Short mmCIF file of C-alpha atoms in Angstrom, two decimals:
data_model
loop_
_atom_site.label_atom_id
_atom_site.label_comp_id
_atom_site.label_asym_id
_atom_site.label_seq_id
_atom_site.Cartn_x
_atom_site.Cartn_y
_atom_site.Cartn_z
CA UNK F 109 59.18 -44.93 14.06
CA UNK F 110 55.54 -45.94 14.07
CA UNK F 111 54.42 -43.25 16.57
CA UNK F 112 53.98 -40.39 14.10
CA UNK F 113 51.83 -42.58 11.91
CA UNK F 114 49.74 -43.67 14.90
CA UNK F 115 48.56 -40.14 15.66
CA UNK F 116 47.61 -39.17 12.13
CA UNK F 117 44.12 -40.72 12.20
CA UNK F 118 43.32 -38.68 15.31
CA UNK F 119 44.60 -35.51 13.67
CA UNK F 120 42.54 -36.27 10.60
CA UNK F 121 39.46 -36.81 12.78
CA UNK F 122 40.02 -33.49 14.49
CA UNK F 123 40.40 -31.79 11.11
CA UNK F 124 37.14 -33.32 9.88
CA UNK F 125 35.40 -32.22 13.07
CA UNK F 126 36.78 -28.72 12.64
CA UNK F 127 35.57 -28.58 9.06
CA UNK F 128 32.11 -29.71 10.14
CA UNK F 129 32.04 -27.04 12.84
CA UNK F 130 33.06 -24.33 10.38
CA UNK F 131 30.41 -25.52 7.94
CA UNK F 132 27.79 -25.50 10.69
CA UNK F 133 28.72 -21.99 11.80
CA UNK F 134 28.67 -20.78 8.19
CA UNK F 135 25.19 -22.22 7.74
CA UNK F 136 24.04 -20.46 10.91
CA UNK F 137 25.39 -17.17 9.60
CA UNK F 138 23.30 -17.07 6.44
CA UNK F 139 21.95 -13.58 5.71
CA UNK F 140 18.50 -12.91 7.04
CA UNK F 141 16.04 -10.06 7.54
CA UNK F 142 16.08 -8.04 10.76
CA UNK F 143 13.19 -5.64 11.30
CA UNK F 144 12.14 -2.92 13.71
CA UNK F 145 9.08 -0.67 13.87
CA UNK F 146 8.40 2.65 15.58
CA UNK F 147 6.07 5.64 15.46
CA UNK F 148 7.80 8.91 14.57
CA UNK F 149 6.89 12.04 12.56
CA UNK F 150 3.25 11.23 13.24
CA UNK F 151 3.47 8.04 11.21
CA UNK F 152 4.67 4.45 11.28
CA UNK F 153 8.33 3.76 10.58
CA UNK F 154 9.58 0.36 9.38
CA UNK F 155 13.27 -0.52 9.18
CA UNK F 156 14.52 -3.70 7.52
CA UNK F 157 18.15 -4.81 7.36
CA UNK F 158 19.38 -7.77 5.35
CA UNK F 159 22.61 -9.20 6.72
CA UNK F 160 24.49 -11.74 8.77
CA UNK F 161 24.85 -10.03 12.13
CA UNK F 162 21.84 -9.46 14.32
CA UNK F 163 23.96 -7.39 16.69
CA UNK F 164 25.11 -5.08 13.89
CA UNK F 165 21.59 -4.77 12.46
CA UNK F 166 20.00 -3.94 15.80
CA UNK F 167 22.69 -1.40 16.68
CA UNK F 168 22.30 0.32 13.31
CA UNK F 169 18.50 0.40 13.48
CA UNK F 170 18.65 1.78 17.03
CA UNK F 171 20.96 4.56 15.83
CA UNK F 172 18.55 5.41 13.01
CA UNK F 173 15.54 5.56 15.34
CA UNK F 174 17.50 7.76 17.75
CA UNK F 175 18.21 10.13 14.84
CA UNK F 176 14.54 10.11 13.84
CA UNK F 177 13.57 11.04 17.39
CA UNK F 178 16.08 13.92 17.33
CA UNK F 179 14.73 15.23 14.03
CA UNK F 180 11.13 14.87 15.22
CA UNK F 181 11.83 17.12 18.20
CA UNK F 182 14.00 19.57 16.25
CA UNK F 183 11.69 20.07 13.26
CA UNK F 184 8.21 19.76 14.77
CA UNK F 185 5.92 22.44 13.37
CA UNK F 186 3.74 23.11 16.41
CA UNK F 187 5.21 21.41 19.47
CA UNK F 188 8.20 23.18 21.08
CA UNK F 189 11.16 22.81 18.73
CA UNK F 190 13.82 24.78 16.94
CA UNK F 191 11.29 25.45 14.17
CA UNK F 192 8.64 26.83 16.55
CA UNK F 193 11.26 29.09 18.16
CA UNK F 194 12.16 30.36 14.71
CA UNK F 195 8.49 30.99 13.90
CA UNK F 196 8.02 32.97 17.10
CA UNK F 197 10.91 35.25 16.19
CA UNK F 198 9.73 35.72 12.59
CA UNK F 199 6.20 36.59 13.72
CA UNK F 200 7.65 39.35 15.92
CA UNK F 201 9.82 40.68 13.12
CA UNK F 202 13.03 39.58 14.83
CA UNK F 203 15.98 37.74 13.26
CA UNK F 204 16.67 34.30 14.68
CA UNK F 205 19.84 32.32 15.14
CA UNK F 206 19.37 28.72 14.05
CA UNK F 207 21.57 25.65 13.81
CA UNK F 208 23.69 25.09 10.72
CA UNK F 209 21.50 22.09 9.96
CA UNK F 210 18.26 24.07 9.98
CA UNK F 211 19.78 26.91 7.96
CA UNK F 212 20.85 24.38 5.32
CA UNK F 213 17.41 22.75 5.26
CA UNK F 214 15.67 26.11 4.87
CA UNK F 215 17.93 27.09 1.97
CA UNK F 216 17.36 23.73 0.30
CA UNK F 217 13.59 23.88 0.80
CA UNK F 218 13.59 27.39 -0.69
CA UNK F 219 15.31 26.11 -3.83
CA UNK F 220 12.87 23.22 -4.19
CA UNK F 221 9.91 25.57 -3.69
CA UNK F 222 11.15 27.98 -6.35
CA UNK F 223 11.70 25.21 -8.89
CA UNK F 224 8.08 24.15 -8.38
CA UNK F 225 6.61 27.67 -8.76
CA UNK F 226 6.09 27.66 -4.98
CA UNK F 227 3.12 25.30 -5.20
CA UNK F 228 4.97 23.37 -2.51
CA UNK F 229 6.05 25.96 0.05
CA UNK F 230 7.02 25.25 3.67
CA UNK F 231 6.32 28.88 4.59
CA UNK F 232 2.58 28.12 4.67
CA UNK F 233 2.47 26.97 8.28
CA UNK F 234 -0.07 29.62 9.24
CA UNK F 235 -2.40 28.40 6.50
CA UNK F 236 -1.99 24.78 7.59
CA UNK F 237 -2.79 25.78 11.17
CA UNK F 238 -5.99 27.55 10.08
CA UNK F 239 -7.18 24.30 8.55
CA UNK F 240 -6.55 22.50 11.84
CA UNK F 241 -3.80 20.23 10.55
CA UNK F 242 -1.42 21.38 13.30
CA UNK F 243 -3.10 18.92 15.64
CA UNK F 244 -2.69 15.19 15.97
CA UNK F 245 -6.48 14.86 15.92
CA UNK F 246 -8.16 17.54 13.83
CA UNK F 247 -11.82 18.52 13.78
CA UNK F 248 -13.94 18.54 10.61
CA UNK F 249 -14.28 22.30 10.46
CA UNK F 250 -13.63 24.87 7.73
CA UNK F 251 -11.32 27.77 8.58
CA UNK F 252 -12.53 31.29 9.24
CA UNK F 253 -12.93 32.96 5.82
CA UNK F 254 -11.52 36.33 6.93
CA UNK F 255 -8.46 34.75 8.55
CA UNK F 256 -7.89 32.70 5.41
CA UNK F 257 -8.09 35.77 3.22
CA UNK F 258 -5.62 37.62 5.44
CA UNK F 259 -3.02 34.90 4.94
CA UNK F 260 -3.64 34.77 1.18
CA UNK F 261 -3.17 38.53 0.88
CA UNK F 262 0.07 38.35 2.89
CA UNK F 263 1.29 35.61 0.52
CA UNK F 264 3.93 34.03 2.76
CA UNK F 265 6.59 32.08 0.86
CA UNK F 266 10.05 30.68 1.35
CA UNK F 267 11.55 33.36 -0.88
CA UNK F 268 10.55 35.87 1.83
CA UNK F 269 13.30 34.43 4.03
CA UNK F 270 16.75 35.96 4.25
CA UNK F 271 19.31 33.37 5.30
CA UNK F 272 22.67 34.86 6.23
CA UNK F 273 24.84 32.08 7.59
CA UNK F 274 22.80 30.87 10.55
CA UNK F 275 20.76 34.06 10.90
CA UNK F 276 17.23 33.86 9.47
CA UNK F 277 14.93 36.84 9.06
CA UNK F 278 11.96 38.05 7.03
CA UNK F 279 9.99 41.21 6.41
CA UNK F 280 6.79 39.18 6.07
CA UNK F 281 5.47 38.29 9.57
CA UNK F 282 2.94 35.90 7.98
CA UNK F 283 5.76 33.45 7.21
CA UNK F 284 5.50 30.38 9.42
CA UNK F 285 7.72 27.41 8.64
CA UNK F 286 6.28 23.90 8.44
CA UNK F 287 8.70 21.29 7.09
CA UNK F 288 6.12 18.51 7.19
CA UNK F 289 6.35 17.96 3.44
CA UNK F 290 10.14 17.81 3.55
CA UNK F 291 11.31 16.32 6.85
CA UNK F 292 10.50 12.67 6.14
CA UNK F 293 12.60 12.78 2.99
CA UNK F 294 15.49 14.40 4.83
CA UNK F 295 15.18 11.70 7.49
CA UNK F 296 15.50 9.03 4.78
CA UNK F 297 18.81 10.53 3.69
CA UNK F 298 20.05 10.71 7.28
CA UNK F 299 19.05 7.09 7.87
CA UNK F 300 20.87 5.93 4.74
CA UNK F 301 24.02 7.78 5.82
CA UNK F 302 23.93 6.27 9.32
CA UNK F 303 23.37 2.74 8.05
CA UNK F 304 26.26 3.00 5.60
CA UNK F 305 28.54 4.47 8.28
CA UNK F 306 27.73 1.47 10.49
CA UNK F 307 28.55 -1.03 7.78
CA UNK F 308 25.01 -1.85 6.66
CA UNK F 309 24.80 -2.02 2.88
CA UNK F 310 21.42 -3.71 2.46
CA UNK F 311 18.36 -2.10 4.02
CA UNK F 312 14.90 -0.73 3.37
CA UNK F 313 13.73 2.41 5.18
CA UNK F 314 10.00 3.18 5.20
CA UNK F 315 8.67 6.34 6.82
CA UNK F 316 4.93 6.35 6.30
CA UNK F 317 5.19 5.39 2.63
CA UNK F 318 8.34 7.36 1.87
CA UNK F 319 10.80 4.57 1.13
CA UNK F 320 14.51 4.38 0.39
CA UNK F 321 16.50 1.30 -0.59
CA UNK F 322 20.10 0.34 0.13
CA UNK F 323 21.50 -2.65 -1.73
CA UNK F 324 19.03 -5.51 -1.93
CA UNK F 325 18.15 -8.92 -0.55
CA UNK F 326 21.00 -11.06 -1.78
CA UNK F 327 20.64 -11.28 -5.56
CA UNK F 328 17.14 -9.77 -5.47
CA UNK F 329 16.11 -6.11 -5.35
CA UNK F 330 13.75 -4.84 -2.71
CA UNK F 331 10.12 -4.89 -3.82
CA UNK F 332 7.53 -2.43 -2.58
CA UNK F 333 3.91 -1.52 -3.15
CA UNK F 334 2.20 1.76 -4.05
CA UNK F 335 -0.93 2.24 -1.96
CA UNK F 336 -4.26 2.51 -3.77
CA UNK F 337 -5.78 5.83 -2.66
CA UNK F 338 -9.32 4.48 -2.34
CA UNK F 339 -8.96 0.73 -1.78
CA UNK F 340 -7.16 -1.35 0.88
CA UNK F 341 -4.72 -2.91 -1.57
CA UNK F 342 -1.66 -1.95 -3.60
CA UNK F 343 -2.20 0.02 -6.77
CA UNK F 344 1.02 -1.49 -8.12
CA UNK F 345 4.28 -3.09 -7.03
CA UNK F 346 7.79 -2.48 -8.30
CA UNK F 347 11.43 -3.25 -7.56
CA UNK F 348 13.46 -0.61 -5.75
CA UNK F 349 17.19 -0.62 -6.33
CA UNK F 350 20.22 0.61 -4.41
CA UNK F 351 20.05 4.34 -3.73
CA UNK F 352 16.52 4.83 -5.07
CA UNK F 353 13.74 6.51 -3.12
CA UNK F 354 10.01 6.70 -3.68
CA UNK F 355 7.37 8.95 -2.15
CA UNK F 356 3.64 9.49 -2.50
CA UNK F 357 1.47 12.49 -1.72
CA UNK F 358 -2.16 11.52 -1.26
CA UNK F 359 -5.44 13.01 -0.12
CA UNK F 360 -6.08 9.87 1.94
CA UNK F 361 -3.32 10.41 4.52
CA UNK F 362 -4.54 13.42 6.53
CA UNK F 363 -8.04 14.65 5.76
CA UNK F 364 -11.52 15.24 7.08
CA UNK F 365 -14.92 15.21 5.40
CA UNK F 366 -17.84 17.63 5.59
CA UNK F 367 -21.08 16.80 3.78
CA UNK F 368 -19.31 14.11 1.79
CA UNK F 369 -16.54 16.41 0.55
CA UNK F 370 -12.94 15.54 1.37
CA UNK F 371 -10.53 18.21 2.62
CA UNK F 372 -6.91 17.05 2.71
CA UNK F 373 -3.80 18.61 4.24
CA UNK F 374 -2.26 19.26 0.81
CA UNK F 375 -3.12 22.92 0.40
CA UNK F 376 -2.96 24.99 -2.77
CA UNK F 377 -1.28 28.31 -1.93
CA UNK F 378 -3.11 29.98 -4.82
CA UNK F 379 -6.54 29.38 -3.29
CA UNK F 380 -5.83 28.62 0.36
CA UNK F 381 -7.94 25.47 0.00
CA UNK F 382 -6.96 21.81 -0.33
CA UNK F 383 -5.69 21.00 -3.81
CA UNK F 384 -8.22 19.48 -6.18
CA UNK F 385 -7.90 17.14 -9.13
CA UNK F 386 -5.60 14.45 -7.73
CA UNK F 387 -6.07 11.56 -5.31
CA UNK F 388 -2.43 10.48 -5.20
CA UNK F 389 0.86 11.22 -6.87
CA UNK F 390 3.98 9.07 -6.66
CA UNK F 391 7.52 9.96 -7.67
CA UNK F 392 10.46 7.58 -7.90
CA UNK F 393 13.87 9.21 -7.62
CA UNK F 394 16.76 7.28 -9.13
CA UNK F 395 20.12 7.50 -7.33
CA UNK F 396 21.24 11.08 -6.82
CA UNK F 397 22.37 13.30 -3.98
CA UNK F 398 19.53 13.82 -1.47
CA UNK F 399 17.33 11.26 -3.21
CA UNK F 400 15.27 10.80 -0.05
CA UNK F 401 14.61 14.52 0.28
CA UNK F 402 13.54 14.77 -3.34
CA UNK F 403 11.20 11.78 -3.00
CA UNK F 404 9.26 13.66 -0.33
CA UNK F 405 9.31 17.29 -1.42
CA UNK F 406 9.07 16.72 -5.19
CA UNK F 407 5.72 14.94 -5.01
CA UNK F 408 3.93 18.02 -3.65
CA UNK F 409 3.97 20.50 -6.56
CA UNK F 410 2.90 17.89 -9.16
CA UNK F 411 0.07 16.81 -6.84
CA UNK F 412 -1.16 20.39 -6.42
CA UNK F 413 -0.77 21.11 -10.15
CA UNK F 414 -3.44 18.55 -11.09
CA UNK F 415 -3.60 17.91 -14.84
CA UNK F 416 -0.39 19.92 -15.31
CA UNK F 417 1.54 17.48 -13.09
CA UNK F 418 4.03 16.34 -15.73
CA UNK F 419 5.47 19.82 -16.18
CA UNK F 420 6.30 20.02 -12.48
CA UNK F 421 7.70 16.50 -12.46
CA UNK F 422 10.13 17.50 -15.22
CA UNK F 423 11.02 20.72 -13.37
CA UNK F 424 12.61 18.48 -10.74
CA UNK F 425 14.39 16.32 -13.36
CA UNK F 426 12.30 13.31 -12.36
CA UNK F 427 11.21 10.85 -15.04
CA UNK F 428 9.36 8.25 -12.97
CA UNK F 429 5.92 9.37 -11.84
CA UNK F 430 2.36 8.13 -11.40
CA UNK F 431 -0.84 10.08 -10.83
CA UNK F 432 -4.32 8.99 -9.81
CA UNK F 433 -6.73 11.75 -10.84
CA UNK F 434 -9.81 12.69 -8.83
CA UNK F 435 -12.00 10.62 -11.17
CA UNK F 436 -9.80 7.54 -10.69
CA UNK F 437 -7.86 7.85 -13.96
CA UNK F 438 -4.33 6.47 -13.65
CA UNK F 439 -1.54 8.17 -15.56
CA UNK F 440 2.03 6.93 -15.47
CA UNK F 441 5.21 7.99 -17.22
CA UNK F 442 6.69 5.57 -19.69
CA UNK F 443 9.81 5.20 -17.55
CA UNK F 444 7.91 4.15 -14.42
CA UNK F 445 5.40 2.01 -16.30
CA UNK F 446 8.26 -0.22 -17.43
CA UNK F 447 8.96 -1.03 -13.78
CA UNK F 448 5.41 -1.58 -12.50
CA UNK F 449 3.46 -4.74 -11.89
CA UNK F 450 -0.21 -3.78 -11.74
CA UNK F 451 -2.73 -6.25 -10.25
CA UNK F 452 -5.72 -7.34 -12.29
CA UNK F 453 -8.74 -5.15 -11.75
CA UNK F 454 -6.70 -1.96 -11.45
CA UNK F 455 -6.87 0.47 -14.28
CA UNK F 456 -7.07 1.33 -17.02
CA UNK F 457 -3.61 2.87 -17.06
CA UNK F 458 -2.63 5.60 -19.49
CA UNK F 459 1.06 5.92 -20.31
CA UNK F 460 2.21 9.51 -20.82
CA UNK F 461 5.44 11.11 -22.01
#
């Protein structure tokens, strides 16, 4: 009768050992940050996943980078791609068959361009090429004045496209598609979709300053910085919450200088020259469908508009925006100002409605 009682201490010891092992494994599985970097779309890409499983995080980030590589080769504006094949057909006056994906992107970009009075217009590839920005390393050289005038008179724009299913055509041979001001935002949306499909709910996706947040870091939101356009430090920092995306257009990203004058890749279709009046313009898009796309494309028209930037921000139903004018003045909407932490020495900041 004593045998059952004799084995109980051993069973209890095993139970304690098991509990200690479970506790140890639980401690080892605390959420942590997993990161990966790459160079795609002509810029640096940073992926950060917050979670328990390194295997899951690495698999998800690899899938995202594979998708970025696909988009880079499909949407490239001057290296062989589906976009360059489309441009060749349009220049010859021929209709082109494109993928369903590209047809959808073109239709979407057309809508965004029209809402912004076509200040941002991906049909301006020929103009961008004249300025030399269709090269990884561009020379400090002004475009030929006659060639520039020819493009201005032709007035290529997205509304010149006819999109019938997957058939794209135009009667304006000057139309040349360049999705450079749109593709990074679309890539953010694709990355978010892939991460969610693979079970990742907490991540930060950064494509050259275009950033989208999923979830957060435990109980904390992600926190990011807005680059100062003239100094090697943040202009401000702010929290970024689940489903939000932020993007900045700046004259410091791709530019050259001649006789002390800066010429950036952000061209004004009304003049054919780089836009003047703004150093940088940031938009924050709160959760909505295609938030990543909007964070990229919707910063362009307000940047080009200069002092009239707020009108174009509102045209896209965006309330959170910040502008650094060419003289260094900082203007920020009341909604975004409530989120910002601005370091000492930056400013003054003017809040606008």
